[in-house]
PDB file of C-alpha atoms and ligand atoms in Angstrom:
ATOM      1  CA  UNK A   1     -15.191  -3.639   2.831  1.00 96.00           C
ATOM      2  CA  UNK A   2     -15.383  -0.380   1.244  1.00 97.00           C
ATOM      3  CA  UNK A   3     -14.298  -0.636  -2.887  1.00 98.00           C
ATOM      4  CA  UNK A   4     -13.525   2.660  -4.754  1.00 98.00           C
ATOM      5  CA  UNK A   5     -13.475   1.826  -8.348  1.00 98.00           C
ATOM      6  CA  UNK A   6     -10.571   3.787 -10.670  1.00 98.00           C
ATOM      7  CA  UNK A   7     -10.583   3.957 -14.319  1.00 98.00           C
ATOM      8  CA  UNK A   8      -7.246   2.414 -14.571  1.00 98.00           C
ATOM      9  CA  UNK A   9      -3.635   1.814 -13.453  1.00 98.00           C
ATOM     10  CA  UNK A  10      -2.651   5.736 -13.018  1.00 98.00           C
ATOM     11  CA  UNK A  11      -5.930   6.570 -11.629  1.00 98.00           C
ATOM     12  CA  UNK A  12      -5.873   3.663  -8.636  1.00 98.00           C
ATOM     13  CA  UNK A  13      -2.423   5.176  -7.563  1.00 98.00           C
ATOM     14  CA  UNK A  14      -3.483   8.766  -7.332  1.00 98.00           C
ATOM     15  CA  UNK A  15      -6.731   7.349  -5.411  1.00 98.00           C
ATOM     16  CA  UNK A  16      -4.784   5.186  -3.277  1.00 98.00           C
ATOM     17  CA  UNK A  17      -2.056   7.726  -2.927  1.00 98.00           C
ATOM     18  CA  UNK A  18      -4.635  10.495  -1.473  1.00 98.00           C
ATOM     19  CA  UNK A  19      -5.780   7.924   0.891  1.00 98.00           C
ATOM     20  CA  UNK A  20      -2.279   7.842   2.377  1.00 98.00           C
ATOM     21  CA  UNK A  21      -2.118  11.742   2.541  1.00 98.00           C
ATOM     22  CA  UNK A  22      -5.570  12.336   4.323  1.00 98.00           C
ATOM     23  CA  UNK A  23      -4.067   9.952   6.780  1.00 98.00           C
ATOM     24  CA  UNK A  24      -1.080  11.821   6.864  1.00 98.00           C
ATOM     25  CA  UNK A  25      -2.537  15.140   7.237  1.00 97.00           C
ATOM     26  CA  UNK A  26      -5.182  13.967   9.964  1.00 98.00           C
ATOM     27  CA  UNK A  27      -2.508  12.289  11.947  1.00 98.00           C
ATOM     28  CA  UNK A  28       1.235  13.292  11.471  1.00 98.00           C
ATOM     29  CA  UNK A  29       2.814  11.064  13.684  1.00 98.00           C
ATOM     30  CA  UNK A  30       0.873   7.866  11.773  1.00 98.00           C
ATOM     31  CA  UNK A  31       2.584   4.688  11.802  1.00 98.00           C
ATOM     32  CA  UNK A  32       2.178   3.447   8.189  1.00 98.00           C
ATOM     33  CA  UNK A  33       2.748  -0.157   6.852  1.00 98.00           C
ATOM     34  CA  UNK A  34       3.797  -0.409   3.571  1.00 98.00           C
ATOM     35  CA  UNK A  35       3.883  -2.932   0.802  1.00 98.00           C
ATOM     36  CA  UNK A  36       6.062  -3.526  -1.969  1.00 97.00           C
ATOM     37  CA  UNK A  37       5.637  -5.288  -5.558  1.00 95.00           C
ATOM     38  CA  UNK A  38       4.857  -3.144  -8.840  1.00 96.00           C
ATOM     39  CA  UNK A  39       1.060  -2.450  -7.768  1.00 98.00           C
ATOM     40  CA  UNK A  40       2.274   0.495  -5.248  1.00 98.00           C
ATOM     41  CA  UNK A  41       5.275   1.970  -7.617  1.00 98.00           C
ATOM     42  CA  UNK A  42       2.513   4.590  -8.566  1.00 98.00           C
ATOM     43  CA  UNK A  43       1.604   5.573  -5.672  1.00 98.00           C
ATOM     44  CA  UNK A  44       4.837   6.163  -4.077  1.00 98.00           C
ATOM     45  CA  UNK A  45       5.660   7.924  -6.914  1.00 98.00           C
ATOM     46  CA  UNK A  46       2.385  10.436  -6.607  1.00 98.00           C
ATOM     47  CA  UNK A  47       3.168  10.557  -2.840  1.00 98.00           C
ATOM     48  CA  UNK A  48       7.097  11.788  -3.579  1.00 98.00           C
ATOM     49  CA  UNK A  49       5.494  14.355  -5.911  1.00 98.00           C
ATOM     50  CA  UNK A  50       3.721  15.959  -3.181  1.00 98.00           C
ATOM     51  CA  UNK A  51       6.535  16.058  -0.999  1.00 98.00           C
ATOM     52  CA  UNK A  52       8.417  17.550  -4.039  1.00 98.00           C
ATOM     53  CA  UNK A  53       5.839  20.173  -4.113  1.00 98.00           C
ATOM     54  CA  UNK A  54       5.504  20.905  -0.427  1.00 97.00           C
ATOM     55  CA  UNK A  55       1.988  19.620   0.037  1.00 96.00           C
ATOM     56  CA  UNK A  56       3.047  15.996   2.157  1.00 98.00           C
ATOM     57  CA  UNK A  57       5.456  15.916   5.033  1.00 98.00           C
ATOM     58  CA  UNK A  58       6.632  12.735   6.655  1.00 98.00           C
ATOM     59  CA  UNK A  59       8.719  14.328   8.873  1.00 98.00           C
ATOM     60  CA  UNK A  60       7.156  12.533  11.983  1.00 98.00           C
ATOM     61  CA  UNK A  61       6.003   9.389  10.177  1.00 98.00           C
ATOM     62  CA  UNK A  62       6.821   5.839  11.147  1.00 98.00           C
ATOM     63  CA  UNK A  63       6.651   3.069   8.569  1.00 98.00           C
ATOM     64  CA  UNK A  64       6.613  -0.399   8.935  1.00 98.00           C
ATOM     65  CA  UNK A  65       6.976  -3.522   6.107  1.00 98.00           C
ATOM     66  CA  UNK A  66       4.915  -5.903   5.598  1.00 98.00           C
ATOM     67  CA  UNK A  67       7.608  -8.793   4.643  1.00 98.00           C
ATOM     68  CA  UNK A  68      11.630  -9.141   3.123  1.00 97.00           C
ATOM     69  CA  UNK A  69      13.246 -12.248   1.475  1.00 97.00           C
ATOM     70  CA  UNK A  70      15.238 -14.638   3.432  1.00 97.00           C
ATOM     71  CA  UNK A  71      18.584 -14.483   2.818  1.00 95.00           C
ATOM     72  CA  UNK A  72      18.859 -10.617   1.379  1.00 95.00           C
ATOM     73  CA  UNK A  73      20.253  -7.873   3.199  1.00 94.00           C
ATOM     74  CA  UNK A  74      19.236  -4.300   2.518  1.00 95.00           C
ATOM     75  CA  UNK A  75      21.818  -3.996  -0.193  1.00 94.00           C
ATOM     76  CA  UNK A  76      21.080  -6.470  -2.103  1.00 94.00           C
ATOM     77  CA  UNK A  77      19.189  -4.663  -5.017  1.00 94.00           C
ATOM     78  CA  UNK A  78      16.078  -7.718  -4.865  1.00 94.00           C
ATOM     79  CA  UNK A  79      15.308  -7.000  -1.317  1.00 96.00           C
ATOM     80  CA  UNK A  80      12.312  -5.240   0.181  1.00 97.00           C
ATOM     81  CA  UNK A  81      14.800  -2.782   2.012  1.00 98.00           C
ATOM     82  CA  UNK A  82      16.384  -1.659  -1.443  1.00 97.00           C
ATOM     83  CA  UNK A  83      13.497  -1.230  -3.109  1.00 97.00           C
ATOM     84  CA  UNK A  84      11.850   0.907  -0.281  1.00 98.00           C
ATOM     85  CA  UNK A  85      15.049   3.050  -0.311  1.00 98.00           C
ATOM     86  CA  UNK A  86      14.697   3.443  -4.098  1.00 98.00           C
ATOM     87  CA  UNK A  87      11.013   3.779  -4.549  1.00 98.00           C
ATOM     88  CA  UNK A  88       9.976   6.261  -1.406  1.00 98.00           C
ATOM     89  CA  UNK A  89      12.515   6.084   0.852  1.00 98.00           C
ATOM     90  CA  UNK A  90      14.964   8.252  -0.612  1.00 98.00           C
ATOM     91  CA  UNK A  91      12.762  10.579  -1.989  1.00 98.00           C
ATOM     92  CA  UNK A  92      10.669  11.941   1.025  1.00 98.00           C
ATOM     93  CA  UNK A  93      12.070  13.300   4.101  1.00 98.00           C
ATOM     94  CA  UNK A  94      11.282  10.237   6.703  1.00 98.00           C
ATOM     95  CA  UNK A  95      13.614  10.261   9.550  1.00 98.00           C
ATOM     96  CA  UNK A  96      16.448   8.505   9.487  1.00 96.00           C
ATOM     97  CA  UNK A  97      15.981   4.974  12.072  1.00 97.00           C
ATOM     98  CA  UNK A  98      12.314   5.762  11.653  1.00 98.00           C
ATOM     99  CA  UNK A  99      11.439   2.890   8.464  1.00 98.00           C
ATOM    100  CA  UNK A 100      11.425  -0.252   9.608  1.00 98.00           C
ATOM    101  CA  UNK A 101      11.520  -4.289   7.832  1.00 98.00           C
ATOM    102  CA  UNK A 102      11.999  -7.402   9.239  1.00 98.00           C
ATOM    103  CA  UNK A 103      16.214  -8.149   8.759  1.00 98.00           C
ATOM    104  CA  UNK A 104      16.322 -11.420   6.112  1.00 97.00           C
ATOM    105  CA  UNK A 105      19.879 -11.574   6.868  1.00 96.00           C
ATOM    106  CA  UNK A 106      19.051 -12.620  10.594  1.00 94.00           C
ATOM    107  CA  UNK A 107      19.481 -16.506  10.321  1.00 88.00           C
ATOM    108  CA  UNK A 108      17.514 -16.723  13.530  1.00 93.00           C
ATOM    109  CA  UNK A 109      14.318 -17.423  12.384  1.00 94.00           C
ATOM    110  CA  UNK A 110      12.440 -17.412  15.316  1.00 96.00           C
ATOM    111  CA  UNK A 111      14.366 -14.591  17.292  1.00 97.00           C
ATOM    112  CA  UNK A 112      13.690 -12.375  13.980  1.00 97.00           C
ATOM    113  CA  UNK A 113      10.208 -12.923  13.955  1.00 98.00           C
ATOM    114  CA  UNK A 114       9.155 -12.427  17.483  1.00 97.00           C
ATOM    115  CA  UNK A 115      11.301  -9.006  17.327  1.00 98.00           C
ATOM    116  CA  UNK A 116       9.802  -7.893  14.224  1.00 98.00           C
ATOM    117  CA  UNK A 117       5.725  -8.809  16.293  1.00 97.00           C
ATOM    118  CA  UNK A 118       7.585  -6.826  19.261  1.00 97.00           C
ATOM    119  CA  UNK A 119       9.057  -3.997  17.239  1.00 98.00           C
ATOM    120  CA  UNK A 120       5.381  -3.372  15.690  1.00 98.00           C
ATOM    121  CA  UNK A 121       3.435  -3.704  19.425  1.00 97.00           C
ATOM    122  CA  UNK A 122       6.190  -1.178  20.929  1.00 98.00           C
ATOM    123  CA  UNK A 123       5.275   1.195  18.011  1.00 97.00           C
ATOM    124  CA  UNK A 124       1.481   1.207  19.539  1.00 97.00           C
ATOM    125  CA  UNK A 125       0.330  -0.561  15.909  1.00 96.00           C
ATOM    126  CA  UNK A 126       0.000   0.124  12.613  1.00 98.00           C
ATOM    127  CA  UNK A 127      -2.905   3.764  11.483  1.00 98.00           C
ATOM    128  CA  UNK A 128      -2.965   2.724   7.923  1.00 98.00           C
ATOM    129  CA  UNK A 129      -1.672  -1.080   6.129  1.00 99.00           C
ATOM    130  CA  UNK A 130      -1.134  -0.544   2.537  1.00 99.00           C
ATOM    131  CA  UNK A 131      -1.607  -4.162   0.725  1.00 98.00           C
ATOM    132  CA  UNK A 132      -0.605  -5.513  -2.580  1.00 98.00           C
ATOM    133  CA  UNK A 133      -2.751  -8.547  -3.405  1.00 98.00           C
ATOM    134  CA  UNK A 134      -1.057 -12.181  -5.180  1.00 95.00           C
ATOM    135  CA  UNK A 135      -2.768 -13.915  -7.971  1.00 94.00           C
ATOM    136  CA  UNK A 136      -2.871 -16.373  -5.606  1.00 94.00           C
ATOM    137  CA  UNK A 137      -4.488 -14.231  -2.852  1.00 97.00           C
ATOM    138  CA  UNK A 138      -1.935 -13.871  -1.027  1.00 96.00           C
ATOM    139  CA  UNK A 139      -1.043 -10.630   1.499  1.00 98.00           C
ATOM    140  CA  UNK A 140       2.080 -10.061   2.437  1.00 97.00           C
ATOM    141  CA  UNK A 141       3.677 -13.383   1.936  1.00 95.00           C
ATOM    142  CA  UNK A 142       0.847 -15.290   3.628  1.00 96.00           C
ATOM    143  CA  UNK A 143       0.618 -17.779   1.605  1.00 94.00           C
ATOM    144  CA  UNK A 144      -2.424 -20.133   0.500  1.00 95.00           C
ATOM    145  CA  UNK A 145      -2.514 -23.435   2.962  1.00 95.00           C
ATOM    146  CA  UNK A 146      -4.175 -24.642   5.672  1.00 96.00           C
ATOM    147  CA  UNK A 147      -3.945 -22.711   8.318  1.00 97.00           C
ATOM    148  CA  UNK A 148      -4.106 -19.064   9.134  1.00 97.00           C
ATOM    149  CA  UNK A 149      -0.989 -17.920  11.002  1.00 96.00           C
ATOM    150  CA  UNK A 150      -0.993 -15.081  13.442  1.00 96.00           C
ATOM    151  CA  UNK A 151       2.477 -13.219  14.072  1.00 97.00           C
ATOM    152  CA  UNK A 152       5.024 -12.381  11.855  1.00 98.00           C
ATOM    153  CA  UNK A 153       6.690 -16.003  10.640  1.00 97.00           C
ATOM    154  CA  UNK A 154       8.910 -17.287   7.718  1.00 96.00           C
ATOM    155  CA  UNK A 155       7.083 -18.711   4.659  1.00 95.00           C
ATOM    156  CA  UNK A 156       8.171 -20.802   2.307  1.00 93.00           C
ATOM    157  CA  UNK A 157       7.052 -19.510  -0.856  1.00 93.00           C
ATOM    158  CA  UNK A 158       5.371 -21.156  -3.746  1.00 90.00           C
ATOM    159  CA  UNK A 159       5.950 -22.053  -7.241  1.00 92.00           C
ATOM    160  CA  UNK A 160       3.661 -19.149  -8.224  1.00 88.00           C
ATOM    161  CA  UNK A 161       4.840 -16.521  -5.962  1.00 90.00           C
ATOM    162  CA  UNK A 162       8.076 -17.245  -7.269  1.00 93.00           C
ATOM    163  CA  UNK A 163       7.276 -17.140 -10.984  1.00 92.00           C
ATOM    164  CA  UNK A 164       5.312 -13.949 -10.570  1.00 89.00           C
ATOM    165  CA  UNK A 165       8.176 -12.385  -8.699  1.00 90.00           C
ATOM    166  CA  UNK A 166      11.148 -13.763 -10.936  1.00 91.00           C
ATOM    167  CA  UNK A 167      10.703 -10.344 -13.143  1.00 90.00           C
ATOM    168  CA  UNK A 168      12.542  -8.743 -10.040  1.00 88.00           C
ATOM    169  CA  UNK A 169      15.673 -11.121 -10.523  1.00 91.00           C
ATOM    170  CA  UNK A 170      17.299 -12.388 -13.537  1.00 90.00           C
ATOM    171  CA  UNK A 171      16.131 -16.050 -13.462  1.00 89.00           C
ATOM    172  CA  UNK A 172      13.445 -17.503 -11.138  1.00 89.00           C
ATOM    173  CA  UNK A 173      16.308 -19.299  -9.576  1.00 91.00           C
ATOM    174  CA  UNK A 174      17.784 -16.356  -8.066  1.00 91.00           C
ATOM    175  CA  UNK A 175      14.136 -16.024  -6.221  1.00 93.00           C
ATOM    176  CA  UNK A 176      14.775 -16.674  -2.296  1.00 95.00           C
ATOM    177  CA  UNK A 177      12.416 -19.475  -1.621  1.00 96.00           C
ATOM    178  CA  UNK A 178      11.507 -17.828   1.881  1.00 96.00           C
ATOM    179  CA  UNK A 179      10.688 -14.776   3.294  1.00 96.00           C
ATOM    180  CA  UNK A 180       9.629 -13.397   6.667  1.00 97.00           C
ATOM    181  CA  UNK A 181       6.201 -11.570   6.582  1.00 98.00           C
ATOM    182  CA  UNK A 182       4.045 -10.040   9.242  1.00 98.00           C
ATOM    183  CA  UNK A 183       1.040 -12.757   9.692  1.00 98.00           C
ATOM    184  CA  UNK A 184      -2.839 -12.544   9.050  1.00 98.00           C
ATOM    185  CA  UNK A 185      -3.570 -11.218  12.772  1.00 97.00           C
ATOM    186  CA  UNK A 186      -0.101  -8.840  12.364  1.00 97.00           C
ATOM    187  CA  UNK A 187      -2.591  -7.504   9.641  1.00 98.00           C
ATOM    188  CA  UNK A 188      -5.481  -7.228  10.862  1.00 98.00           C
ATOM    189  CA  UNK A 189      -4.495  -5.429  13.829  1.00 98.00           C
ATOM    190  CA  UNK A 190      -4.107  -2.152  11.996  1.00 98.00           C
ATOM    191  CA  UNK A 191      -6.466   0.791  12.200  1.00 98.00           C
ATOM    192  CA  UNK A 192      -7.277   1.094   8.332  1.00 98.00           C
ATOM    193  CA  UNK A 193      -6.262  -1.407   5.017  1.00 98.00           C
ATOM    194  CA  UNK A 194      -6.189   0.140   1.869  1.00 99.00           C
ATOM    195  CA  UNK A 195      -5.780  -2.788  -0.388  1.00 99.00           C
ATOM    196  CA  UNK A 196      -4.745  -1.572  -3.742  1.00 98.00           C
ATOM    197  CA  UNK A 197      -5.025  -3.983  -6.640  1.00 98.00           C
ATOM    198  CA  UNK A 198      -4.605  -3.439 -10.263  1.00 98.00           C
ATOM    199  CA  UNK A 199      -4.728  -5.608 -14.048  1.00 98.00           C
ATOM    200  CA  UNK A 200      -6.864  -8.001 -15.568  1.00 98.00           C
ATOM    201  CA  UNK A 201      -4.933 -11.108 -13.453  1.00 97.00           C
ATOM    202  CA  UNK A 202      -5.752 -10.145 -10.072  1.00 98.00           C
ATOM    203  CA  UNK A 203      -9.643 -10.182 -11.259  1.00 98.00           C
ATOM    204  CA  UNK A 204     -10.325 -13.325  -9.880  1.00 98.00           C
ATOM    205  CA  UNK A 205      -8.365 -13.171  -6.650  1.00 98.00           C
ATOM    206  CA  UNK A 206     -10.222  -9.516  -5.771  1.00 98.00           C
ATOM    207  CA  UNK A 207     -13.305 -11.764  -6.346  1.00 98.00           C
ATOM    208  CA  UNK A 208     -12.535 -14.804  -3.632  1.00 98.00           C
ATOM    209  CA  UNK A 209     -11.128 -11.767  -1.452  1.00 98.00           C
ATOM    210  CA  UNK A 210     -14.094  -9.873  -1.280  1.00 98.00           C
ATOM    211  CA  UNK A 211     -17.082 -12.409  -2.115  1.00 98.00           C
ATOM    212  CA  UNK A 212     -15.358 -15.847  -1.228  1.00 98.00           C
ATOM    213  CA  UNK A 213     -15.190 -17.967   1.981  1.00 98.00           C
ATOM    214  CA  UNK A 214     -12.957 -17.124   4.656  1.00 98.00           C
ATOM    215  CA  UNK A 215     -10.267 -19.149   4.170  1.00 98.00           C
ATOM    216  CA  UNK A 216      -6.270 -19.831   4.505  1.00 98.00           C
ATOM    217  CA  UNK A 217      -6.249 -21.286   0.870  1.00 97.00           C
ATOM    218  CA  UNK A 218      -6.947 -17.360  -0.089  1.00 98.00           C
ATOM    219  CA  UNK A 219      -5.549 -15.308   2.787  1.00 98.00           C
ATOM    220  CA  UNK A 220      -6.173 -12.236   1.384  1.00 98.00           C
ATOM    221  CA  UNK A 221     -10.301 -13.445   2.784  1.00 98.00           C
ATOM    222  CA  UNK A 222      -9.361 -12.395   6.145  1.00 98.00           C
ATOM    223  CA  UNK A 223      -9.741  -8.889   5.503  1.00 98.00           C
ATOM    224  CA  UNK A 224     -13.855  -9.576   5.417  1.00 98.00           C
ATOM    225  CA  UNK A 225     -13.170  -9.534   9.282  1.00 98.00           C
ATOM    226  CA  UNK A 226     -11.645  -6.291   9.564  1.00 98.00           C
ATOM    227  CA  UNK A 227     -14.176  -3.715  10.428  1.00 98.00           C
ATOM    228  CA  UNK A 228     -12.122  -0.812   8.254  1.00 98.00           C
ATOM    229  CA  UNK A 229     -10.600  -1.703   4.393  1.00 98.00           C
ATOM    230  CA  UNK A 230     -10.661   0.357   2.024  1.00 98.00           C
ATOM    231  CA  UNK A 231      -9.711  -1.570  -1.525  1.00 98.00           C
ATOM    232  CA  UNK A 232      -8.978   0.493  -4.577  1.00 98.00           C
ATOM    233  CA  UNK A 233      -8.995  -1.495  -7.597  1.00 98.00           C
ATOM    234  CA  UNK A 234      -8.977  -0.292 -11.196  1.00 98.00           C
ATOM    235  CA  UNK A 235     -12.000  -1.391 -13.689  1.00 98.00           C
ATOM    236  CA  UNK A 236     -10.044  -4.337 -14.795  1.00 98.00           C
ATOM    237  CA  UNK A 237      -9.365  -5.728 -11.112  1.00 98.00           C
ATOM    238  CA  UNK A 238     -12.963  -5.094 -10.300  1.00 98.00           C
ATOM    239  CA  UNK A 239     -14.496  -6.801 -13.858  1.00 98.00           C
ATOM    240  CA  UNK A 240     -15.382  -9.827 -11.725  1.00 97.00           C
ATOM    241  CA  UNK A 241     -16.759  -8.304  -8.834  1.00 97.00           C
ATOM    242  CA  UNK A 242     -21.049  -8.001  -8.898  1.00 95.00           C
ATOM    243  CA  UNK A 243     -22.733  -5.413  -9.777  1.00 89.00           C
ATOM    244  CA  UNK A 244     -24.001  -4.366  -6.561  1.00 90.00           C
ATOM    245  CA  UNK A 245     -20.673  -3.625  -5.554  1.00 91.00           C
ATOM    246  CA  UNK A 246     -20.160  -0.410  -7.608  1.00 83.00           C
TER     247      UNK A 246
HETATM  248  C1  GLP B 301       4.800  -9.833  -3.455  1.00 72.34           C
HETATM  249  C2  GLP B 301       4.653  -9.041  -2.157  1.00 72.34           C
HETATM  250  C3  GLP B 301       3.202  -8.703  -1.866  1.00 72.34           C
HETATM  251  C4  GLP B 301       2.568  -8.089  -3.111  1.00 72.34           C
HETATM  252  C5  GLP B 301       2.605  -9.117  -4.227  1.00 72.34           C
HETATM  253  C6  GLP B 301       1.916  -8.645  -5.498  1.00 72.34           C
HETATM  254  O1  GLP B 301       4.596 -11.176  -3.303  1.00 72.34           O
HETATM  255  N1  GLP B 301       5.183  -9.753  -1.034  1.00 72.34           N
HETATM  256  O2  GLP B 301       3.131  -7.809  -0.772  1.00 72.34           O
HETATM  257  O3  GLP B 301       1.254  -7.700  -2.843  1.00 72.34           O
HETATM  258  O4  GLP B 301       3.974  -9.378  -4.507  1.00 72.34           O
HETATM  259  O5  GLP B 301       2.820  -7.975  -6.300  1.00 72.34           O
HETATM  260  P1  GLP B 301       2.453  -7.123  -7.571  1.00 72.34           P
HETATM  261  O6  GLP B 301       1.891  -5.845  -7.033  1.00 72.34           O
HETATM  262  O7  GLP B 301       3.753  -6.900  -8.256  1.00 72.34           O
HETATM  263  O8  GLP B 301       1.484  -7.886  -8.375  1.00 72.34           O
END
């Protein structure tokens, strides 16, 4: 794992946000996954302001989600879908029928998941996974347990996953409970990971992800297997990490 170091919140998106562009400009046609949560809000932003300028096109780009609530279709303004339509969306010229997320709405578990793994293969894979990382270590919505899972499934999510994420609703029991998310191997599949983590709380977590066992308990481990990740952090993210690592 490769860590670039930022002085702080604003400086990890524009980092993290030329990542995405280099990969943009080397290969226009990328397929990009994308995350959501408040850690990438800057660097969708910084990536809309190119466009704005003329300097980024996604006019032949191909994005994929990482995850989407149970239970929430796209205009519901807590699911993944709205928030990618507010955040980038909207605000860059990506084709339309060219974004995709797995459908929460689809109360056929299985038959959802299997045609979001499918939908991903038949793009030939993901060029670049932009991750968010849990306090809990999570990716995605892979959630700590016991056992790694591969494809995209449905999680249930825990007690704090849905505390952290109740700031997106107006009481934590408005928080879906589950959510369909691409799995561990879903991940790792990709070309490149940028993992972009940011704040004082997520110090620990970047620790066990970078320097812990390999383990479901902290999902976000797996990425020691995966021969290309870039993580961005800013100096408070990285305060636990060892010296060696700067
Ligand atoms: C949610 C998302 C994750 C994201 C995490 C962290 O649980 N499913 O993809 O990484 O939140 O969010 P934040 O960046 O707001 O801390």
């Amino acid at each position: 794992m490769k860590l670039i170091i930022a002085k702080d919140y604003r400086d990890m998106s524009r980092k993290a946000a030329n990542i995405i562009s280099a990969q943009m400009i080397l290969k226009p046609e990328s397929v990009l996954g994308l995350a959501t949560g408040s850690t990438p809000l800057g660097i969708y932003d910084q990536l809309a302001e190119w466009y704005r300028k003329g300097d980024l096109d996604f006019g032949q780009i191909t994005t994929v989600n990482l995850d989407e609530y149970v239970g929430l279709g796209p205009d519901d303004e807590q699911s993944y879908h709205y928030f990618m339509k507010k955040n980038l969306f909207s605000r860059v010229n990506l084709r339309e029928g060219y974004s995709f997320l797995p459908d929460g709405r689809n109360p056929e578990g299985e038959l959802e998941c299997r045609r979001y793994t499918e939908l991903i293969r038949s793009l030939g894979g993901i060029d670049l996974q932009l991750l968010g990382l849990g306090h809990n270590g999570h990716i995605g919505f892979n959630e700590p347990s016991d056992a790694f899972v591969r494809d995209v499934h449905m999680v249930d999510l825990t007690e704090r996953t849905i505390e952290a994420n109740k700031r997106f609703f107006t009481s934590s029991e408005e928080v879906p409970r589950r959510a369909y998310t691409m799995g561990v191997g879903t991940i790792l599949l990709a070309k490149k990971i940028l993992l972009a983590v940011s704040g004082s709380q997520k110090a620990e977590a970047l620790y066990q992800v970078m320097h812990g066992p390999i383990c479901p308990q902290v999902p976000g481990s797996v990425l020691q297997l995966h021969p290309d990740v870039l993580v961005v952090a800013d100096e408070e993210a990285a305060a636990r990490l060892p010296k060696e690592d700067r």
